Amino acid sequence: MSQTTANPFEPPRSALSLRRQIATILVVVVSGLFALLAVAFLFYLIWYVTQQGSAYLNLDFFTQTPAPIGGTGGGVVTAIVGSVLVVGQASLIGIPLGLLTGIYLSEIGRGTFASAVRFLVDMLTGIPSIIFGLFIWILVVVPSHSFSGIAGAFALAIIMIPTVTRASEEVLRLVPHELREASAALGATSSRTILRVVLPAARNGIVTGIFLAIARVAGETAPLLMTAFGTPFFNTNLARPIDMLPLRIFNFTLSPYDAQIHQAYTGSFVLMLLVILASLAIRWATGGFRRQA
Amino acid sequence: MALLVSTVAAATQQRGRLWWKQVRLLAKRPGDLTFRILTLVMVWVVLLVVVGVASVLLISSWPTIQTFGLSYLSNEAFDPIHDIYGVRPALFGTFVTSAFALVFAVPLGIGTALFLVEFCPRALRGPLAFLIDALAAIPSVVIGLWGFLAFAPWLQKTGEPWLQHYLGWLPFFQGTPRGLGLLAAGCVLTVMILPIMTSISREVLSTVPVEQREGLLALGATRWEVIRTVLLPYGRVGIAGAAILALGRALGETIAVTLVIGNQAAPPSANLFNTGYTLASVIANQFGEATPGLFMAAVLEAGLLLLLITLLTNILARLLLARLGGQKARGGLL
């Protein structure tokens, strides 16, 4: 007989009924659409801010102080300098606190106390940033009768702590135990082991965590409303109100003047560019896209 | 009794001796001692900050807690003229906008996570996940700017009239389209919590043992049947945790919501075209005018309330995500 014999391993046609196949196809299409929607929104947002903001991007934007109300031109050099100063000061406070807490959790702390610390640091992540603004406001701004850059730095430092702590704890735990043992066997004391062996081994991960924290607070606005407050004048004195890029965007967004709204777009464009470049750099530093998959 | 006392005493002594021995050992190595003290000081500073936030807010909002008690929750507004303060409209606005965001972000997030885990070509998976996480990195003031200058005007001209025309029989879409309002705030929040919802659901779904899926596929199940009978039931608890974590983010979001919600209380109704405000936006709007005394305490009590609500949601989420372990279980780094 020349007729082909049926493959005994082939499932009967009815096994994959049309309905079951359609259900699967439907799920693929719908979930794919959802994923597409999220990505499309991101690209739309980038396109929108770029298209509105890049037209007004010029040298003046980075070098001039804000124009008087109603005027055109001018720039936001006050806000850029203020952002750098306050975020820098916040890093000086927040990074040592976060890093040493991370070292404590990974290398030194044991038992209930360490668990309590870990729990409270985790809780810090979930607290809305405006609460920290309120905290610093009542603790620093109200008693000193003045908004100030340093108050803003305190608030931002608190926000940085959990990110730095958790990143460094997580990375330090990945350092092989043999390294610590080898170092101890060579006669190194425990602090020397941590500082000279464990920390260098985890350096890349820790730096990534620090950059993540800085990128996060650089765009933070809510706690700055009640701490750094903002000012249209050039100021580098952290004891006085200081202008910052997110604050300037916030104030210009609500402005009735076209010139200021344009600058709000340009400021958003600059801020978004910085954040996206930072996340790309972090992703690149942590091993490219492939390791994620 | 005497035996018990002596046992306890001996144990304490031994513990004391051990502890003493450690201290003496450390004293021989001043470097270790300094380092240890330095770390412990930092840890205590961090602890003091966490405990300090709660206690400072509690102490400084004590005047209003004492004056109004529970009626603070039901009073209508911040009224400095009559010195009466309350957050009912703020609580209403907070919960309506967050619930709205959750209703849309949960299915969107689960769908996106399913696509990333199950269907997405391997080469696309990393970049897609990166792009969705990048959405979380966009500063909220930028999303607020888009919401205020582009989305709200669009809602007023096109979106809300369209909803009213086709879905006007629902109680949600009544009255004059204003653009700014609960609907705009809900949409903005949806976008803002979608990344965390997606990224944690993805993590939850990828913890499902491969053997489970392979077993079911070998039995002839389709991909959808694997999802329905293995992935979703297995990930149910974790996905609930992700949703509650996302809820916590939505409850506390300040800047973007303040820009688009209108900041004017309307009588409570299901109407999403109404303007309103949230706990966070009331703080952002009122702190500037707060004069020392009851007014200032009222603003701080709004903060205390927000702190308590977000702490509760976060603890609940953490319990649900506990079995995941690692970064994501602790809320991710987003």
Coordinates of C-alpha atoms in Angstrom, one line a residue, chain B residues 4 36 49 65 77 94 193 223 268-269 275 277 295 313 320 333:
Chain B
L4 CA 16.6 28.7 88.9
R36 CA 32.6 48.8 64.5
V49 CA 15.6 58.9 61.5
I65 CA -5.3 65.1 67.7
A77 CA -11.9 71.2 55.1
T94 CA -6.8 59.7 47.9
I193 CA 2.4 52.6 39.3
R223 CA 0.1 28.1 26.7
P268 CA -18.6 63.3 47.5
S269 CA -20.0 61.5 44.6
T275 CA -12.0 68.1 41.2
Y277 CA -7.5 66.7 46.5
F295 CA -3.3 75.0 61.4
T313 CA 0.1 48.8 53.1
L320 CA 2.5 38.6 51.0
L333 CA 15.0 49.2 43.8

